[in-house]
């Protein structure tokens, strides 16, 4: 069985009036595409977020937390992987976050330990539900995954819509880190990033490795067919440089999204 840590302290610091604030519920369920396919089941967690409320991407940005999953009560489950469709940028007085609104499907790949036997997929997820205040929300959903189940075409098509918004790995020259600065005394720095744009680029997001923080890319300007961004960085205490550090960039275009990895030690400081 797989276990994921619950980071409940991250929900601390709610406004004093939050308990008196009327918080709507978000409907949750598991959508199953059908029987086993290429060694795994195609499933999705559906969250129907109330109007005016949002939740967070896998990297929330300046505020919020990502969804946190626990599948420990599942049976016959060997591997569980969640994919995250590209988010949208949200800016308020507290900073910039990457969020989802409305109806959200998070595609899931569930691999059975014994492929010929059914899987009981029991998912518990904690997530932030935010509007004027941010409050912890929780959902517990269960589905039986049977290798002999017929294809549910409506569910399969529904999942495919959100799978199409999941960034695909790319490695080309459209994104460059033009300058990197890092102060070993403060373990803080910044990167100047530019992206080739033929009119399709919508936004740029970034995720740093564990113990590092990369702020949401701040748009600077557009020139010469490129969009330029500034990314503030902060390393763990004692970090003396950026060697070995990789940044995971998500480029969102009008019809698709890409994931590009850049190693900071490849950039001259």
PDB file of C-alpha atoms in Angstrom, residues 58-251:
ATOM      1  CA  UNK A  58       0.641  20.996  -7.721  1.00  0.00           C
ATOM      2  CA  UNK A  59       2.738  24.155  -7.135  1.00  0.00           C
ATOM      3  CA  UNK A  60       0.344  26.657  -5.534  1.00  0.00           C
ATOM      4  CA  UNK A  61       2.608  29.700  -5.855  1.00  0.00           C
ATOM      5  CA  UNK A  62       2.791  32.437  -3.228  1.00  0.00           C
ATOM      6  CA  UNK A  63      -0.123  31.032  -1.198  1.00  0.00           C
ATOM      7  CA  UNK A  64      -2.136  27.834  -0.805  1.00  0.00           C
ATOM      8  CA  UNK A  65      -1.269  24.145  -0.890  1.00  0.00           C
ATOM      9  CA  UNK A  66      -1.504  21.452  -3.551  1.00  0.00           C
ATOM     10  CA  UNK A  67      -3.925  18.535  -3.256  1.00  0.00           C
ATOM     11  CA  UNK A  68      -2.543  15.929  -0.844  1.00  0.00           C
ATOM     12  CA  UNK A  69      -3.555  12.325  -1.499  1.00  0.00           C
ATOM     13  CA  UNK A  70      -3.771   9.233   0.696  1.00  0.00           C
ATOM     14  CA  UNK A  71      -4.632   5.862  -0.879  1.00  0.00           C
ATOM     15  CA  UNK A  72      -3.604   3.686   2.075  1.00  0.00           C
ATOM     16  CA  UNK A  73      -7.027   2.042   2.353  1.00  0.00           C
ATOM     17  CA  UNK A  74      -6.941   0.835  -1.251  1.00  0.00           C
ATOM     18  CA  UNK A  75      -6.701  -2.878  -2.015  1.00  0.00           C
ATOM     19  CA  UNK A  76      -4.594  -4.541  -4.727  1.00  0.00           C
ATOM     20  CA  UNK A  77      -3.006  -1.205  -5.643  1.00  0.00           C
ATOM     21  CA  UNK A  78       0.659  -1.155  -6.661  1.00  0.00           C
ATOM     22  CA  UNK A  79       1.078   2.335  -8.122  1.00  0.00           C
ATOM     23  CA  UNK A  80      -0.984   5.541  -8.070  1.00  0.00           C
ATOM     24  CA  UNK A  81      -0.091   8.583 -10.155  1.00  0.00           C
ATOM     25  CA  UNK A  82      -1.970  11.876 -10.417  1.00  0.00           C
ATOM     26  CA  UNK A  83      -1.588  14.204 -13.408  1.00  0.00           C
ATOM     27  CA  UNK A  84      -2.236  17.934 -13.192  1.00  0.00           C
ATOM     28  CA  UNK A  85      -3.781  19.905 -16.068  1.00  0.00           C
ATOM     29  CA  UNK A  86      -2.281  23.335 -16.655  1.00  0.00           C
ATOM     30  CA  UNK A  87      -3.658  25.907 -14.181  1.00  0.00           C
ATOM     31  CA  UNK A  88      -4.488  29.592 -14.525  1.00  0.00           C
ATOM     32  CA  UNK A  89      -2.765  32.522 -12.835  1.00  0.00           C
ATOM     33  CA  UNK A  90      -4.565  34.263  -9.961  1.00  0.00           C
ATOM     34  CA  UNK A  91      -3.298  37.479  -8.358  1.00  0.00           C
ATOM     35  CA  UNK A  92      -4.678  39.210  -5.289  1.00  0.00           C
ATOM     36  CA  UNK A  93      -3.319  41.236  -2.384  1.00  0.00           C
ATOM     37  CA  UNK A  94      -1.546  38.170  -0.974  1.00  0.00           C
ATOM     38  CA  UNK A  95       0.459  37.457  -4.129  1.00  0.00           C
ATOM     39  CA  UNK A  96       0.196  35.235  -7.184  1.00  0.00           C
ATOM     40  CA  UNK A  97      -1.103  31.673  -7.136  1.00  0.00           C
ATOM     41  CA  UNK A  98      -1.766  28.946  -9.708  1.00  0.00           C
ATOM     42  CA  UNK A  99      -5.321  27.733  -9.414  1.00  0.00           C
ATOM     43  CA  UNK A 100      -8.275  25.787 -10.770  1.00  0.00           C
ATOM     44  CA  UNK A 101     -11.876  26.983 -10.898  1.00  0.00           C
ATOM     45  CA  UNK A 102     -15.163  25.327 -11.759  1.00  0.00           C
ATOM     46  CA  UNK A 103     -15.280  21.646 -12.648  1.00  0.00           C
ATOM     47  CA  UNK A 104     -11.898  19.951 -12.317  1.00  0.00           C
ATOM     48  CA  UNK A 105     -10.784  16.460 -13.272  1.00  0.00           C
ATOM     49  CA  UNK A 106      -7.379  15.245 -12.096  1.00  0.00           C
ATOM     50  CA  UNK A 107      -6.448  12.243 -14.278  1.00  0.00           C
ATOM     51  CA  UNK A 108      -5.166   9.219 -12.365  1.00  0.00           C
ATOM     52  CA  UNK A 109      -3.237   6.138 -13.472  1.00  0.00           C
ATOM     53  CA  UNK A 110      -3.865   3.225 -11.096  1.00  0.00           C
ATOM     54  CA  UNK A 111      -1.713   0.101 -11.500  1.00  0.00           C
ATOM     55  CA  UNK A 112      -2.888  -3.111  -9.791  1.00  0.00           C
ATOM     56  CA  UNK A 113      -0.547  -5.328  -7.827  1.00  0.00           C
ATOM     57  CA  UNK A 114      -2.310  -8.402  -9.281  1.00  0.00           C
ATOM     58  CA  UNK A 115      -3.603  -7.459 -12.753  1.00  0.00           C
ATOM     59  CA  UNK A 116      -6.177 -10.230 -12.991  1.00  0.00           C
ATOM     60  CA  UNK A 117      -7.990  -9.175  -9.819  1.00  0.00           C
ATOM     61  CA  UNK A 118     -10.160  -6.110  -9.115  1.00  0.00           C
ATOM     62  CA  UNK A 119      -8.790  -3.047  -7.352  1.00  0.00           C
ATOM     63  CA  UNK A 120     -10.577  -1.185  -4.595  1.00  0.00           C
ATOM     64  CA  UNK A 121      -9.393   2.379  -5.090  1.00  0.00           C
ATOM     65  CA  UNK A 122      -9.995   4.391  -1.915  1.00  0.00           C
ATOM     66  CA  UNK A 123      -8.834   7.992  -2.252  1.00  0.00           C
ATOM     67  CA  UNK A 124      -8.706  10.566   0.495  1.00  0.00           C
ATOM     68  CA  UNK A 125      -7.656  14.038  -0.602  1.00  0.00           C
ATOM     69  CA  UNK A 126      -7.050  17.209   1.354  1.00  0.00           C
ATOM     70  CA  UNK A 127      -7.052  20.470  -0.569  1.00  0.00           C
ATOM     71  CA  UNK A 128      -7.442  24.196  -0.050  1.00  0.00           C
ATOM     72  CA  UNK A 129     -10.794  25.767  -0.884  1.00  0.00           C
ATOM     73  CA  UNK A 130     -10.405  29.507  -1.244  1.00  0.00           C
ATOM     74  CA  UNK A 131     -12.437  32.632  -1.932  1.00  0.00           C
ATOM     75  CA  UNK A 132     -12.413  35.541   0.521  1.00  0.00           C
ATOM     76  CA  UNK A 133     -10.901  33.107   3.024  1.00  0.00           C
ATOM     77  CA  UNK A 134      -9.039  29.821   2.598  1.00  0.00           C
ATOM     78  CA  UNK A 135     -10.284  26.763   4.443  1.00  0.00           C
ATOM     79  CA  UNK A 136      -9.252  23.094   4.469  1.00  0.00           C
ATOM     80  CA  UNK A 137     -11.495  20.771   2.499  1.00  0.00           C
ATOM     81  CA  UNK A 138     -11.512  16.982   2.429  1.00  0.00           C
ATOM     82  CA  UNK A 139     -13.010  14.339   0.172  1.00  0.00           C
ATOM     83  CA  UNK A 140     -13.129  10.560   0.507  1.00  0.00           C
ATOM     84  CA  UNK A 141     -14.169   8.622  -2.591  1.00  0.00           C
ATOM     85  CA  UNK A 142     -14.026   4.958  -3.547  1.00  0.00           C
ATOM     86  CA  UNK A 143     -14.369   3.004  -6.784  1.00  0.00           C
ATOM     87  CA  UNK A 144     -14.093  -0.648  -7.732  1.00  0.00           C
ATOM     88  CA  UNK A 145     -11.831  -1.195 -10.727  1.00  0.00           C
ATOM     89  CA  UNK A 146     -12.556  -4.450 -12.512  1.00  0.00           C
ATOM     90  CA  UNK A 147     -10.366  -5.773 -15.351  1.00  0.00           C
ATOM     91  CA  UNK A 148     -13.484  -7.129 -17.090  1.00  0.00           C
ATOM     92  CA  UNK A 149     -15.472  -3.872 -16.956  1.00  0.00           C
ATOM     93  CA  UNK A 150     -16.788  -2.511 -20.227  1.00  0.00           C
ATOM     94  CA  UNK A 151     -15.521   0.806 -21.557  1.00  0.00           C
ATOM     95  CA  UNK A 152     -17.520   3.799 -20.334  1.00  0.00           C
ATOM     96  CA  UNK A 153     -17.152   5.977 -23.423  1.00  0.00           C
ATOM     97  CA  UNK A 154     -18.595   9.098 -21.809  1.00  0.00           C
ATOM     98  CA  UNK A 155     -16.169   8.819 -18.877  1.00  0.00           C
ATOM     99  CA  UNK A 156     -13.275   8.046 -21.236  1.00  0.00           C
ATOM    100  CA  UNK A 157     -14.018  11.135 -23.337  1.00  0.00           C
ATOM    101  CA  UNK A 158     -14.435  13.295 -20.235  1.00  0.00           C
ATOM    102  CA  UNK A 159     -11.051  12.221 -18.845  1.00  0.00           C
ATOM    103  CA  UNK A 160      -9.415  12.750 -22.249  1.00  0.00           C
ATOM    104  CA  UNK A 161     -10.458  16.420 -22.263  1.00  0.00           C
ATOM    105  CA  UNK A 162      -8.474  17.061 -19.080  1.00  0.00           C
ATOM    106  CA  UNK A 163      -5.599  14.748 -20.098  1.00  0.00           C
ATOM    107  CA  UNK A 164      -5.160  16.989 -23.145  1.00  0.00           C
ATOM    108  CA  UNK A 165      -4.465  19.884 -20.770  1.00  0.00           C
ATOM    109  CA  UNK A 166      -1.704  18.003 -18.920  1.00  0.00           C
ATOM    110  CA  UNK A 167       1.726  19.368 -19.985  1.00  0.00           C
ATOM    111  CA  UNK A 168       3.743  17.041 -22.196  1.00  0.00           C
ATOM    112  CA  UNK A 169       7.535  16.850 -21.874  1.00  0.00           C
ATOM    113  CA  UNK A 170       9.434  18.836 -24.487  1.00  0.00           C
ATOM    114  CA  UNK A 171      13.096  19.730 -24.849  1.00  0.00           C
ATOM    115  CA  UNK A 172      13.715  22.479 -27.350  1.00  0.00           C
ATOM    116  CA  UNK A 173      15.126  25.975 -27.512  1.00  0.00           C
ATOM    117  CA  UNK A 174      11.874  27.871 -27.047  1.00  0.00           C
ATOM    118  CA  UNK A 175      12.759  28.580 -23.386  1.00  0.00           C
ATOM    119  CA  UNK A 176      16.102  29.936 -22.242  1.00  0.00           C
ATOM    120  CA  UNK A 177      17.483  31.169 -18.935  1.00  0.00           C
ATOM    121  CA  UNK A 178      19.279  34.316 -20.028  1.00  0.00           C
ATOM    122  CA  UNK A 179      20.762  35.313 -16.682  1.00  0.00           C
ATOM    123  CA  UNK A 180      21.034  33.785 -13.228  1.00  0.00           C
ATOM    124  CA  UNK A 181      22.070  35.455 -10.003  1.00  0.00           C
ATOM    125  CA  UNK A 182      22.404  33.770  -6.613  1.00  0.00           C
ATOM    126  CA  UNK A 183      23.681  35.143  -3.294  1.00  0.00           C
ATOM    127  CA  UNK A 184      25.153  32.379  -1.127  1.00  0.00           C
ATOM    128  CA  UNK A 185      24.898  34.598   1.973  1.00  0.00           C
ATOM    129  CA  UNK A 186      21.108  34.829   1.787  1.00  0.00           C
ATOM    130  CA  UNK A 187      20.426  31.702  -0.326  1.00  0.00           C
ATOM    131  CA  UNK A 188      18.304  33.915  -2.573  1.00  0.00           C
ATOM    132  CA  UNK A 189      18.557  34.727  -6.243  1.00  0.00           C
ATOM    133  CA  UNK A 190      16.692  35.313  -9.469  1.00  0.00           C
ATOM    134  CA  UNK A 191      16.568  34.032 -13.024  1.00  0.00           C
ATOM    135  CA  UNK A 192      15.733  35.976 -16.170  1.00  0.00           C
ATOM    136  CA  UNK A 193      13.769  33.676 -18.479  1.00  0.00           C
ATOM    137  CA  UNK A 194      12.605  34.220 -22.056  1.00  0.00           C
ATOM    138  CA  UNK A 195      10.203  32.180 -24.170  1.00  0.00           C
ATOM    139  CA  UNK A 196       9.725  32.253 -27.944  1.00  0.00           C
ATOM    140  CA  UNK A 197       6.178  33.384 -28.672  1.00  0.00           C
ATOM    141  CA  UNK A 198       4.429  33.235 -32.041  1.00  0.00           C
ATOM    142  CA  UNK A 199       1.194  34.484 -30.537  1.00  0.00           C
ATOM    143  CA  UNK A 200       0.103  31.200 -28.941  1.00  0.00           C
ATOM    144  CA  UNK A 201       1.771  31.554 -25.513  1.00  0.00           C
ATOM    145  CA  UNK A 202      -0.738  32.159 -22.725  1.00  0.00           C
ATOM    146  CA  UNK A 203       1.395  31.900 -19.583  1.00  0.00           C
ATOM    147  CA  UNK A 204       4.467  30.413 -17.912  1.00  0.00           C
ATOM    148  CA  UNK A 205       4.649  28.571 -14.584  1.00  0.00           C
ATOM    149  CA  UNK A 206       7.538  26.986 -12.704  1.00  0.00           C
ATOM    150  CA  UNK A 207       8.144  24.374 -10.017  1.00  0.00           C
ATOM    151  CA  UNK A 208      11.365  24.056  -7.996  1.00  0.00           C
ATOM    152  CA  UNK A 209      12.747  20.871  -6.407  1.00  0.00           C
ATOM    153  CA  UNK A 210      12.188  19.968  -2.765  1.00  0.00           C
ATOM    154  CA  UNK A 211      13.546  22.541  -0.275  1.00  0.00           C
ATOM    155  CA  UNK A 212      13.773  25.179  -3.004  1.00  0.00           C
ATOM    156  CA  UNK A 213      11.202  27.855  -3.814  1.00  0.00           C
ATOM    157  CA  UNK A 214      10.610  29.434  -7.208  1.00  0.00           C
ATOM    158  CA  UNK A 215       8.144  32.322  -7.280  1.00  0.00           C
ATOM    159  CA  UNK A 216       5.536  32.499 -10.046  1.00  0.00           C
ATOM    160  CA  UNK A 217       7.259  33.945 -13.138  1.00  0.00           C
ATOM    161  CA  UNK A 218       6.622  37.698 -13.247  1.00  0.00           C
ATOM    162  CA  UNK A 219       6.024  39.045 -16.773  1.00  0.00           C
ATOM    163  CA  UNK A 220       8.604  41.705 -17.671  1.00  0.00           C
ATOM    164  CA  UNK A 221       8.144  42.584 -21.336  1.00  0.00           C
ATOM    165  CA  UNK A 222       7.802  41.240 -24.872  1.00  0.00           C
ATOM    166  CA  UNK A 223      10.354  41.976 -27.581  1.00  0.00           C
ATOM    167  CA  UNK A 224      11.930  40.331 -30.598  1.00  0.00           C
ATOM    168  CA  UNK A 225       9.307  37.573 -30.679  1.00  0.00           C
ATOM    169  CA  UNK A 226      10.044  36.533 -27.098  1.00  0.00           C
ATOM    170  CA  UNK A 227       8.205  36.989 -23.811  1.00  0.00           C
ATOM    171  CA  UNK A 228      10.440  37.736 -20.839  1.00  0.00           C
ATOM    172  CA  UNK A 229       9.873  36.786 -17.205  1.00  0.00           C
ATOM    173  CA  UNK A 230      11.680  37.167 -13.880  1.00  0.00           C
ATOM    174  CA  UNK A 231      11.710  34.253 -11.423  1.00  0.00           C
ATOM    175  CA  UNK A 232      12.702  34.859  -7.794  1.00  0.00           C
ATOM    176  CA  UNK A 233      14.519  31.895  -6.195  1.00  0.00           C
ATOM    177  CA  UNK A 234      15.179  30.865  -2.624  1.00  0.00           C
ATOM    178  CA  UNK A 235      17.230  27.884  -1.572  1.00  0.00           C
ATOM    179  CA  UNK A 236      17.376  25.975   1.708  1.00  0.00           C
ATOM    180  CA  UNK A 237      19.467  27.255   4.576  1.00  0.00           C
ATOM    181  CA  UNK A 238      23.125  26.672   3.806  1.00  0.00           C
ATOM    182  CA  UNK A 239      22.732  26.540   0.027  1.00  0.00           C
ATOM    183  CA  UNK A 240      25.917  27.917  -1.526  1.00  0.00           C
ATOM    184  CA  UNK A 241      24.920  27.718  -5.179  1.00  0.00           C
ATOM    185  CA  UNK A 242      22.537  26.298  -7.745  1.00  0.00           C
ATOM    186  CA  UNK A 243      24.585  23.379  -9.073  1.00  0.00           C
ATOM    187  CA  UNK A 244      22.358  20.359  -9.553  1.00  0.00           C
ATOM    188  CA  UNK A 245      19.141  22.367  -9.195  1.00  0.00           C
ATOM    189  CA  UNK A 246      16.503  21.801 -11.888  1.00  0.00           C
ATOM    190  CA  UNK A 247      13.516  24.040 -12.575  1.00  0.00           C
ATOM    191  CA  UNK A 248      10.424  22.514 -14.143  1.00  0.00           C
ATOM    192  CA  UNK A 249       8.764  25.074 -16.435  1.00  0.00           C
ATOM    193  CA  UNK A 250       5.206  24.714 -17.711  1.00  0.00           C
ATOM    194  CA  UNK A 251       4.478  26.613 -20.922  1.00  0.00           C
TER     195      UNK A 251
END
